[in-house]
XYZ file of C-alpha atoms in Angstrom:
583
model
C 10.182 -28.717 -26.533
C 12.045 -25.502 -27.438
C 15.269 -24.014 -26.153
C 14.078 -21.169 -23.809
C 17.672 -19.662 -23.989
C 19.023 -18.015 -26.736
C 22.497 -16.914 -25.785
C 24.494 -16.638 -22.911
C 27.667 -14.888 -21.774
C 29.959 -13.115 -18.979
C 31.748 -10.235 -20.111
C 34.331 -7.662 -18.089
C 35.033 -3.923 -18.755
C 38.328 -3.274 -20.498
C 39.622 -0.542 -18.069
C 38.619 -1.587 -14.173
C 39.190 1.722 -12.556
C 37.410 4.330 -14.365
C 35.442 5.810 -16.994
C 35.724 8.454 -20.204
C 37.132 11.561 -18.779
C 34.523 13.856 -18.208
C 35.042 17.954 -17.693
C 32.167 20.227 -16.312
C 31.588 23.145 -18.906
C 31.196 25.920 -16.459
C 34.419 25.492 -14.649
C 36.546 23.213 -16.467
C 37.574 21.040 -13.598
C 37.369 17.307 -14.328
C 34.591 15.670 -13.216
C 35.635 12.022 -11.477
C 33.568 8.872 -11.511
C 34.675 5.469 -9.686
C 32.375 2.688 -9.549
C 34.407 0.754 -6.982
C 36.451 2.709 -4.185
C 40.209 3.329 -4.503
C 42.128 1.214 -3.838
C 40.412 -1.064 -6.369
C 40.753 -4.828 -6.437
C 37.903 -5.563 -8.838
C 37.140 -5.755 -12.535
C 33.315 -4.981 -13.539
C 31.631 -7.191 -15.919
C 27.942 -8.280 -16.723
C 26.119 -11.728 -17.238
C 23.903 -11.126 -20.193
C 20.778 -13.837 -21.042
C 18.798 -13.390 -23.993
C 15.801 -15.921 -24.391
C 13.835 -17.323 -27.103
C 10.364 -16.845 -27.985
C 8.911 -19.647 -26.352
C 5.194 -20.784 -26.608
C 2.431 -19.815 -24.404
C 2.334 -22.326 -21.350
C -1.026 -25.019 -21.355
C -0.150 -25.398 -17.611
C -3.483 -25.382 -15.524
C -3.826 -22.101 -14.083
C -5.168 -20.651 -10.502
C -5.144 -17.254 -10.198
C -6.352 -15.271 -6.553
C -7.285 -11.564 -6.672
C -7.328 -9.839 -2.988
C -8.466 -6.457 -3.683
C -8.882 -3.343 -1.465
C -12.341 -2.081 -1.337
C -12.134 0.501 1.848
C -14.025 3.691 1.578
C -10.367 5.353 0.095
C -11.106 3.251 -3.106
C -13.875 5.272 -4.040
C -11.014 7.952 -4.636
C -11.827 10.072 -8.109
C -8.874 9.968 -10.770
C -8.358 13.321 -12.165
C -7.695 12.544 -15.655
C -10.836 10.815 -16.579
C -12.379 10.940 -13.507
C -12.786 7.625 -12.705
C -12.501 6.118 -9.212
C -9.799 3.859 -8.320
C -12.097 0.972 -7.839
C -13.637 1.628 -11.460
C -10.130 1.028 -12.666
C -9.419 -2.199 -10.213
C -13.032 -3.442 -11.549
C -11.874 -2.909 -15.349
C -8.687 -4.150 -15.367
C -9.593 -7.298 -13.529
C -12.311 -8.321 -16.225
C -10.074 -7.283 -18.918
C -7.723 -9.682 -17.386
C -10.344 -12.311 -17.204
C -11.741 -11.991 -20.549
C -8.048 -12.383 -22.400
C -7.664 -15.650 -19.926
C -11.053 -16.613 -21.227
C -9.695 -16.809 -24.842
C -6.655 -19.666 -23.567
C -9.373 -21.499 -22.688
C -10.499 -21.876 -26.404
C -7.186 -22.939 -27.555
C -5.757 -26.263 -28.574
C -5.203 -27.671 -26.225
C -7.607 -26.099 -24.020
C -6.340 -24.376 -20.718
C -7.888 -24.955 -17.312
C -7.809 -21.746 -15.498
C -9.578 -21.187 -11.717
C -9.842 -17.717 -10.686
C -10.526 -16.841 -6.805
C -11.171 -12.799 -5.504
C -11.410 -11.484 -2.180
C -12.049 -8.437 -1.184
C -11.269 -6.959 1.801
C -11.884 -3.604 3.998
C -12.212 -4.156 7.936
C -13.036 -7.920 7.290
C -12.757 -10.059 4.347
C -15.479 -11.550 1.859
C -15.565 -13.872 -0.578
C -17.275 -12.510 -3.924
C -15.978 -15.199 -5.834
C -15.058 -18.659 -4.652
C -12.879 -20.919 -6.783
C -14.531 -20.958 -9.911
C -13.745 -22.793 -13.732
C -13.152 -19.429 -15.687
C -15.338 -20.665 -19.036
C -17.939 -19.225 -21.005
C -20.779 -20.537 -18.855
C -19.266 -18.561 -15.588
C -17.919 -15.482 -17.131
C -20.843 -13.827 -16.694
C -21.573 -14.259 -13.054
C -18.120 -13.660 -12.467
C -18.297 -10.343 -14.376
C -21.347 -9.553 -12.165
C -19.589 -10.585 -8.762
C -16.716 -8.215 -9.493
C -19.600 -5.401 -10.450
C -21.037 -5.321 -7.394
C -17.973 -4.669 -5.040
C -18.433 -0.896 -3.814
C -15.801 0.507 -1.411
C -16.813 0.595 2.148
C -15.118 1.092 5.904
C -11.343 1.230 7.250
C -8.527 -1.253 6.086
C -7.161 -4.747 8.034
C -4.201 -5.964 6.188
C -4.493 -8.769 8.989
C -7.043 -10.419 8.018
C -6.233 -9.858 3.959
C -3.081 -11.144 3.949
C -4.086 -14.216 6.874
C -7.066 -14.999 4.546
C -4.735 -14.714 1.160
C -2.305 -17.085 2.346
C -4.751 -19.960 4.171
C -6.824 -20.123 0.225
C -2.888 -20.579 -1.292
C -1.883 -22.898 1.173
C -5.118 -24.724 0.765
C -4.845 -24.942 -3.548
C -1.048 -26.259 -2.506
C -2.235 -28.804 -0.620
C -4.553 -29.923 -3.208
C -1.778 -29.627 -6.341
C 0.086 -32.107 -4.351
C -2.487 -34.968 -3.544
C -3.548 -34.299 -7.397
C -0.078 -35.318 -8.547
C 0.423 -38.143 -6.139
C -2.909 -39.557 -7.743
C -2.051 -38.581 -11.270
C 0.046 -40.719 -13.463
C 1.174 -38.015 -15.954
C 3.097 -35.152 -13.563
C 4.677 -33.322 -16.623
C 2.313 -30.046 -16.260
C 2.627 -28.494 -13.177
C -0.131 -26.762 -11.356
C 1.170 -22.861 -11.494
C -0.397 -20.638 -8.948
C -0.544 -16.533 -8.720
C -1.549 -14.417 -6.148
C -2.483 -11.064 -7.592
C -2.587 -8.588 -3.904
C -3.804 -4.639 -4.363
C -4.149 -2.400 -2.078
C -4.270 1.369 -1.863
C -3.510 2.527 1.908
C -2.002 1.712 5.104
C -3.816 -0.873 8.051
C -5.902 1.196 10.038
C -6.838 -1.729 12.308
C -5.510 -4.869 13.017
C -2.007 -5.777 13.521
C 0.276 -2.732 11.695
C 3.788 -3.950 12.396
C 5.389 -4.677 9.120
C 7.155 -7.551 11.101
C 4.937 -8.963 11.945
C 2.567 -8.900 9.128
C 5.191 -10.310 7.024
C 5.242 -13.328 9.177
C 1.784 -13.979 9.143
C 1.509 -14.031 5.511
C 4.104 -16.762 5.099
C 3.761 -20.495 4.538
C 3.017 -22.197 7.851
C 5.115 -24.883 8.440
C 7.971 -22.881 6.694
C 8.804 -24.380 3.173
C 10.019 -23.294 0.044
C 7.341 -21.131 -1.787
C 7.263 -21.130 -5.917
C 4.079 -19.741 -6.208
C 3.999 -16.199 -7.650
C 3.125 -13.381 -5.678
C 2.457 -10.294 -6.711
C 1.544 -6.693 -4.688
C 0.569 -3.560 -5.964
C 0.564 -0.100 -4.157
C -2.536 1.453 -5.876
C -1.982 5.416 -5.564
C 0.586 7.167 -3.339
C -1.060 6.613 0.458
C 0.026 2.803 -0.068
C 2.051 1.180 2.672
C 5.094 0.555 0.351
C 7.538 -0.743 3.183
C 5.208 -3.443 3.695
C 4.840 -4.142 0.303
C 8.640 -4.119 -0.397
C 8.992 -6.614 2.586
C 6.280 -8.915 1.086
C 7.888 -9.372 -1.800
C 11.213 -9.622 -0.659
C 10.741 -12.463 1.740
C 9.681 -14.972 -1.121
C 11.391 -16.576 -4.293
C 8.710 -15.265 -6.783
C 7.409 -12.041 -5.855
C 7.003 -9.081 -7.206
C 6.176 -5.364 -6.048
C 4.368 -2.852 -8.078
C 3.713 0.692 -7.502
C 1.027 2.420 -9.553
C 1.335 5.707 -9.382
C -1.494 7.147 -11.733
C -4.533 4.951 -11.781
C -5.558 5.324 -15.100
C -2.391 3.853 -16.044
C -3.233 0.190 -14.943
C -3.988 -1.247 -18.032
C -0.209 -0.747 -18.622
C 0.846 -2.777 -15.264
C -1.451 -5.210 -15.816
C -0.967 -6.507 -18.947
C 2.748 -6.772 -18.220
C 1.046 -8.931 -15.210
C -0.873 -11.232 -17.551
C 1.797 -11.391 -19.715
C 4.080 -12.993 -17.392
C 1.534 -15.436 -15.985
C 0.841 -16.657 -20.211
C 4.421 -16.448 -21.068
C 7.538 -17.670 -18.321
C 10.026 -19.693 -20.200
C 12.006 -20.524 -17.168
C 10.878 -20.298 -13.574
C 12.339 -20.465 -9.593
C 15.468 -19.311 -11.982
C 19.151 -19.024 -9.896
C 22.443 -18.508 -10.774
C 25.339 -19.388 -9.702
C 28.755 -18.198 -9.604
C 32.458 -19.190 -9.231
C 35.478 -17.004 -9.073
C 33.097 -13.772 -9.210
C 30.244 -12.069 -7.526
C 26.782 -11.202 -8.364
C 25.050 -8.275 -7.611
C 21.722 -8.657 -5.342
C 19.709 -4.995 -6.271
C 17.007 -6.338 -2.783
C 19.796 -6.215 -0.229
C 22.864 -4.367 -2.364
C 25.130 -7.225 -1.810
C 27.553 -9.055 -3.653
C 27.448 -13.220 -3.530
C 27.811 -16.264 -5.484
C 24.340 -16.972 -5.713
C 20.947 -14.825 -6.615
C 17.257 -16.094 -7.355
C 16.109 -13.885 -9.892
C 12.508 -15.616 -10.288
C 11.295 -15.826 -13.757
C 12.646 -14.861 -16.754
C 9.963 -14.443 -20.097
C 9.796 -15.439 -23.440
C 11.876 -12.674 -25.929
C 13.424 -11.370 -22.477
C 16.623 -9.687 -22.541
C 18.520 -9.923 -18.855
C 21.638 -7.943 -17.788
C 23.055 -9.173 -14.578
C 26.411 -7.352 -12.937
C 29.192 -9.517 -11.797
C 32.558 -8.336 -10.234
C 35.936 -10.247 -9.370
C 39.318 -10.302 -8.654
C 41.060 -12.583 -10.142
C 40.280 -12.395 -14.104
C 42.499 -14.296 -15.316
C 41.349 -17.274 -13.673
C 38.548 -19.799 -14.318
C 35.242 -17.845 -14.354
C 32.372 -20.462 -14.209
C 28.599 -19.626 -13.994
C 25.655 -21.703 -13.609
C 22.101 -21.106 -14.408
C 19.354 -23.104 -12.481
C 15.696 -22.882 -13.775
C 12.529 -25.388 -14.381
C 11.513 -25.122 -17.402
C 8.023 -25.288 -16.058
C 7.635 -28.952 -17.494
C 11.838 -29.905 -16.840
C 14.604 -29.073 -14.740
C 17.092 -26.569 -16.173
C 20.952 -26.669 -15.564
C 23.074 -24.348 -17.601
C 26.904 -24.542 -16.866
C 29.700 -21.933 -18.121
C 33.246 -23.550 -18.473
C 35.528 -20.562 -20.050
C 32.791 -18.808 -21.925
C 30.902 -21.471 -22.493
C 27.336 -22.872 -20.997
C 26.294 -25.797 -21.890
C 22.731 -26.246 -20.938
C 21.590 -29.957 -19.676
C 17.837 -31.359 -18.904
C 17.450 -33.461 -16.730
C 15.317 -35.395 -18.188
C 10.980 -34.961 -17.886
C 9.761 -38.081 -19.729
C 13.021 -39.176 -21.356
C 13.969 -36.576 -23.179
C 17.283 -34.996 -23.304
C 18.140 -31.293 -23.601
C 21.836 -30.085 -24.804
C 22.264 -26.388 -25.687
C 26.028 -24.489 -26.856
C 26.124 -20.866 -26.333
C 28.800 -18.712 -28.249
C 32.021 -17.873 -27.015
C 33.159 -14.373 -26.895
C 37.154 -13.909 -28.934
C 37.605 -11.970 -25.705
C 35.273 -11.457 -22.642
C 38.276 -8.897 -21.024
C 38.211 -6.343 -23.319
C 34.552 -4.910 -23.593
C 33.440 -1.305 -22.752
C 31.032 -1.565 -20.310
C 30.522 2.287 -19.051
C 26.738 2.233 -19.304
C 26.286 -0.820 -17.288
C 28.766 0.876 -14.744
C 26.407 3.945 -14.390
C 23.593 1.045 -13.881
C 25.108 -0.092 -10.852
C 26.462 3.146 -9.218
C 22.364 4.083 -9.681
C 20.833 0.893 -8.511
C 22.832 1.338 -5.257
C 21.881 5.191 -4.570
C 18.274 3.230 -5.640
C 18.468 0.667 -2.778
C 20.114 3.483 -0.520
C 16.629 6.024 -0.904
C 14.802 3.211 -0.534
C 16.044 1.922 2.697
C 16.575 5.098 4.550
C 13.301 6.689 3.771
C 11.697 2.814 4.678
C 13.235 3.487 8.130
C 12.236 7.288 8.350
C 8.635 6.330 7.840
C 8.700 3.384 10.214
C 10.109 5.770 12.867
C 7.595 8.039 12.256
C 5.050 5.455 12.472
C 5.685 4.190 15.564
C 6.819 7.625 17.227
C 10.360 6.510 17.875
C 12.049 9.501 19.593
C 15.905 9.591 18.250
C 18.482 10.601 20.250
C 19.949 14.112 19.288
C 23.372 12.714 18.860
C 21.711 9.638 16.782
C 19.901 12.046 14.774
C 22.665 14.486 13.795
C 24.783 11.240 12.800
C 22.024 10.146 10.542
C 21.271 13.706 9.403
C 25.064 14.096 7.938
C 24.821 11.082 6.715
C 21.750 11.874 4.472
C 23.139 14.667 3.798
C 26.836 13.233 2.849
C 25.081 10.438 0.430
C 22.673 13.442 -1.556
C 25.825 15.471 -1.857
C 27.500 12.176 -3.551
C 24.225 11.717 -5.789
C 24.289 15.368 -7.150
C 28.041 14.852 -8.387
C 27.204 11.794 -9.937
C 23.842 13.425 -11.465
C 26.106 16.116 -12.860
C 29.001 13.623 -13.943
C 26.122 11.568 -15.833
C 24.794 14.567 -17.486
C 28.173 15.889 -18.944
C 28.597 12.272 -20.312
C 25.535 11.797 -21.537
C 25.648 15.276 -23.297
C 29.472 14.982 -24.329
C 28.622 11.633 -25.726
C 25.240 12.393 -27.761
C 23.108 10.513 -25.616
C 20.890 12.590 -24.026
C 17.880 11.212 -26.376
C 19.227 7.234 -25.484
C 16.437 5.499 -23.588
C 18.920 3.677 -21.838
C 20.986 6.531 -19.999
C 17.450 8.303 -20.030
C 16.089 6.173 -17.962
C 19.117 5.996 -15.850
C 19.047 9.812 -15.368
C 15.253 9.642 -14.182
C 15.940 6.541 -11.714
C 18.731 9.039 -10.225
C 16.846 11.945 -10.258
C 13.661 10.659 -8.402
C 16.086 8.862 -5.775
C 17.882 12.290 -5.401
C 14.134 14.243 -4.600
C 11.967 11.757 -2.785
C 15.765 10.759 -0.491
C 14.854 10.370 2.800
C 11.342 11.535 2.702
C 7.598 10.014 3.459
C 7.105 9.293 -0.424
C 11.305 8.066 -0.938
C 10.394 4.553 -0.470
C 7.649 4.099 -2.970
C 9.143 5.906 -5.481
C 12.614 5.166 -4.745
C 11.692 1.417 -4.331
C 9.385 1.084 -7.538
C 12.201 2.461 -9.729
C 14.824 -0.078 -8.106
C 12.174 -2.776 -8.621
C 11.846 -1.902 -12.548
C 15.900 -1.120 -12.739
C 16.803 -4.497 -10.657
C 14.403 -6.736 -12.366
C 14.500 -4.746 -16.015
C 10.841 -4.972 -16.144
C 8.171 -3.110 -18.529
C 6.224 -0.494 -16.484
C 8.190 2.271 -15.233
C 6.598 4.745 -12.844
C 6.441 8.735 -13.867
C 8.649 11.624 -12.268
C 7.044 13.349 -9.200
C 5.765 16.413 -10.417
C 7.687 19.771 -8.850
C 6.039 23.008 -8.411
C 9.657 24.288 -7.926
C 12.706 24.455 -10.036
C 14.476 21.536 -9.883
C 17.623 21.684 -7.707
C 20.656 22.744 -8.746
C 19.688 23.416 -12.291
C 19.827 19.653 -12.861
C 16.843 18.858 -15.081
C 16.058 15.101 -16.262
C 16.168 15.319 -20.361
C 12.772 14.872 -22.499
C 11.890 11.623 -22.908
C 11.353 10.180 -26.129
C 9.010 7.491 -25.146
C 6.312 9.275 -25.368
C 7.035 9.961 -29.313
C 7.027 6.046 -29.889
C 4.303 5.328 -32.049
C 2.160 2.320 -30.493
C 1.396 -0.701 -32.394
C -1.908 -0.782 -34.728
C -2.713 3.129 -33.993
C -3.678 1.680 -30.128
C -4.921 4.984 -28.212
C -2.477 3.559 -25.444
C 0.104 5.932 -24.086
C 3.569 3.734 -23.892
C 5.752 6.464 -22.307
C 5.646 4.096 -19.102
C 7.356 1.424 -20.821
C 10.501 0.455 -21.003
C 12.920 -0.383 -23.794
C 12.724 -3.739 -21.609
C 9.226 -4.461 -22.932
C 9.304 -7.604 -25.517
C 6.820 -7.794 -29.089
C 4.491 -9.569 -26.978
C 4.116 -7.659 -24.115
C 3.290 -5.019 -26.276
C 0.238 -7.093 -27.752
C -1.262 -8.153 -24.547
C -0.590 -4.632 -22.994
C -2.627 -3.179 -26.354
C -5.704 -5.796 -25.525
C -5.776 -4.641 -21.722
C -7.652 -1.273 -23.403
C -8.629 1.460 -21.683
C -12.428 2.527 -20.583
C -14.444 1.916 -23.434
C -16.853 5.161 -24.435
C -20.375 4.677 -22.437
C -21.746 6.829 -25.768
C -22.037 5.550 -29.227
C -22.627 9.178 -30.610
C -19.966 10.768 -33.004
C -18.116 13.186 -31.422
C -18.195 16.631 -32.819
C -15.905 18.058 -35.237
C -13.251 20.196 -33.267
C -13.543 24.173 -33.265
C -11.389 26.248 -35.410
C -8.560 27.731 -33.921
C -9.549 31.097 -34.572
C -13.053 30.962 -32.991
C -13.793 33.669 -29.986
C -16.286 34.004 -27.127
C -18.266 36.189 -29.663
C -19.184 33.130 -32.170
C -21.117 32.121 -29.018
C -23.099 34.769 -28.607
C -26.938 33.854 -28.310
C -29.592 34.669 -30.087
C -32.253 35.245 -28.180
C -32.674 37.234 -25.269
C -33.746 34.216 -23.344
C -30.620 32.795 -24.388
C -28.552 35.617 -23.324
C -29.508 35.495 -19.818
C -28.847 31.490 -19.824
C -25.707 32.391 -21.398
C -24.652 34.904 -18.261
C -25.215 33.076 -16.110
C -22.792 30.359 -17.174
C -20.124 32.125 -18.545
C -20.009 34.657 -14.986
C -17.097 33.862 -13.296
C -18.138 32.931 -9.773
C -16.337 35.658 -6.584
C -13.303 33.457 -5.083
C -14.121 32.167 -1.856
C -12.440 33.859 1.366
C -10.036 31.591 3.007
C -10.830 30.700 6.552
């Protein structure tokens, strides 16, 4: 079996306090930037894991799709106006029909595939079927058929989602008490998508949370993942899914037609986790939580892919003591244990049919003396992140449920809001003099940074903050692929602070794919890429050539017709209906 880690290793930042010097241009003053406040006991440092290319897994497979089909699915995208459901239809059979090719492999893959759809009640298109090329096409023909209909009961979805994955649990475990061989584990994925808030049934996020959870409580390793389709989505309750569980994931897709893009990252980690149920632990320094904004000794950071590159931030006081970290994964097939001693981890098995696992991971000449600047402005960004996230999460709750706050309460919170946007627009100004002092205003890295900040600073304490706010932390905390876009303005951004041109957009993709990767990350891995480029977009419904493009120099006169037939035809399409009168 191969070594799913690579290298492993803590590192601190030379100079605790502070960063470069920074001065603003137009008045000279020095611009100040402390990650920690004065007066500061702790030195900054990050845990950094790269993995190995590991092997697709063989593991058999079951994979659950609860989809949204209310009447809002039938929503037109503007940019190739399809409708949402078009896109959930497409991207669910391109998922299927790259799973269908792991079954062809050697040694073949057992994959079942499950989809529910849901509106006001739920249904049961497909029931738990052997994805092969015998049921491929019915399945295809199931998901065909689904046409959005009536209101939305996230009751009843998420009740009906969590009895089938209880039920295939249930079932994994009497299969393993019966079966000699236990070394391939039965991995499970729930796939939920939704594109609106409950509009009957229970509506309390609460509540709903606690319905969808394991009854009797116990500890949950399936994967779970929820996507916000378009920008009516209920992201608090999203959020709060995936929070509550070891494995989850939330996603928010903000332009439809971008899907192809999220899902293949999806499919991607389903074919390709080389550890799983990963945690690490700490001694003598802290670990930074991006869910709650907390420091610990101990974070669950789920799965972590093949060709993966993870940057963790750690903090303590006492440097120039004993610094020990420990890394806690299966190895789908094995039980992971990687120890630090020093600068050090030594990586143990415990065994899975008798076979031992030792792994040595380089030593850095000196972990204490390392600029770490850029993964400073990381953290100072994740937690304005969390901090748009959770105050707009509780605006939009309040306004939910029609909570009348007290005037007093409400001009606390107000200068508040307004005391934590006035810290975000010195930092946004700080980041920009650095980035442009420094030559790094084309870096994808402080780029991205810059964007995260300047979506957190616009949607802060709004309706839309915690969707966008929260999809950003999500993609920050857990360095994934997809990235959302910017919210488009119609004013001038504030305070002349504009987010720099992106240069993802000039990255050539792989094979001359008509795929658009500005909404990946520098995050995404060789292989991601691949399986993102299969996940294709709408394929042309005409075989027809198109027609050459019209010179540049061509007027309305070239047009002209040439008969007088023709003419009036011609009229009467190029008139220019009268504007309608607003009521």
């Amino acid at each position: 079996m191969s070594q799913p880690i690579k290298n492993a290793y803590l590192q601190f930042q030379a100079d605790p306090s502070t960063t470069h010097e920074i001065y603003d241009e137009e008045s000279n003053t020095p611009l100040l930037f402390e990650l920690f406040p004065n007066p500061n006991p702790y030195t900054f440092g990050t845990l950094q894991i790269q993995m190995n290319e590991t092997s697709q897994i063989t593991n058999p497979l079951f994979i659950l799709f609860s989809i949204d089909r209310s009447q809002s699915m039938d929503d037109i995208c503007p940019t190739d106006h399809k409708t949402k459901m078009d896109h959930a239809k497409h991207t669910t059979k391109k998922m299927l029909e790259i799973l269908l090719k792991k079954t062809y492999h050697y040694p073949p893959q057992t994959i079942y595939v499950q989809l529910v759809v849901f509106d006001d009640e739920t249904t049961e298109i497909i029931p738990k079927t052997l994805l092969d090329s015998t049921t491929i096409t019915q399945i295809n023909t199931s998901i065909d058929s689904i046409e959005p209909q009536n209101s939305t009961n996230l009751e009843l979805a998420l009740t009906k989602s969590r009895e089938i994955m209880e039920k295939e649990e249930l079932l994994a475990e009497n299969e393993n008490e019966n079966e000699k061989n236990k070394s391939k584990s039965y991995m499970k994925t729930e796939i939920f998508l939704t594109d609106g808030n409950a509009t009957s049934g229970i509506k309390n996020v609460r509540r709903l949370t606690e319905l969808s959870l394991y009854s009797p409580p116990r500890e949950d390793n399936d994967e779970h993942i929820y996507i916000g389709y378009g920008d009516d989505h209920n992201a608090n309750l999203l959020q709060t899914l995936a929070q509550s569980r070891n494995n989850a994931s939330y996603y928010f897709l903000d332009q439809i037609e971008n899907s192809n893009l999220l899902f293949g990252e999806i499919l991607h980690g389903i074919l390709y986790p080389a550890l799983k149920n990963t945690t690490i632990n700490t001694n003598n320094c802290e670990i930074y939580d991006y869910k709650t904004n907390t420091w610990s000794n101990t974070l669950k950071v789920g799965p972590l892919l093949s060709e993966s590159f993870k940057t963790y931030h750690v903090r303590t006081t006492t440097p120039q003591e004993q610094i020990t970290a420990t890394i806690c994964a299966e190895q789908i097939t094995a039980t992971i244990c990687a120890e630090q001693i020093t600068g050090t981890i030594c990586t143990e098995k415990i065994t899975t049919q008798d076979t031992p696992f030792i792994y040595q991971v380089e030593v850095l000449p000196d972990p204490t003396q390392q600029d770490l600047t850029k993964y400073m402005f990381r953290q100072k960004v994740q937690e304005y992140l969390y901090l748009s996230k959770h105050i707009s999460n509780y605006i939009d709750e309040s306004s939910k449920q029609m909570i009348i706050i007290p005037k007093e309460e409400r001009k606390r919170q107000n200068d508040r809001i307004n005391a934590v946007k006035n810290d975000m627009k010195l930092f946004m100004k700080y980041l920009k003099c650095y980035m442009k002092t420094n030559y790094l205003e084309h870096d994808k890295f402080h780029q991205t940074l810059y964007e995260d900040l300047y979506i957190s600073y616009k949607t802060f304490a709004t309706l839309k903050g915690a969707m966008y706010s929260g999809a950003r932390q999500h993609s920050q905390g857990r360095q994934t692929s997809y990235i959302i876009s910017t919210p488009q303005e119609n004013q001038d951004h504030l305070y002349n602070i504009n987010v720099p041109t992106s240069q993802r957009s000039r990255t050539p993709s792989p094979d001359n794919s008509p795929i658009s990767y500005r909404h990946l990350s520098e995050n995404t891995t060789p292989t991601q890429r691949r399986i993102i480029s299969e996940m294709t977009s709408f394929p042309t419904r005409s075989r027809t050539p198109s027609p050459p493009l019209a010179p540049s120099d061509m007027t309305q006169q070239d047009f002209e017709p040439l008969t007088e037939l023709d003419k009036i035809i011609f009229n009467k399409i190029t008139t220019k209906s009268p504007p309608r009168e607003e009521i």
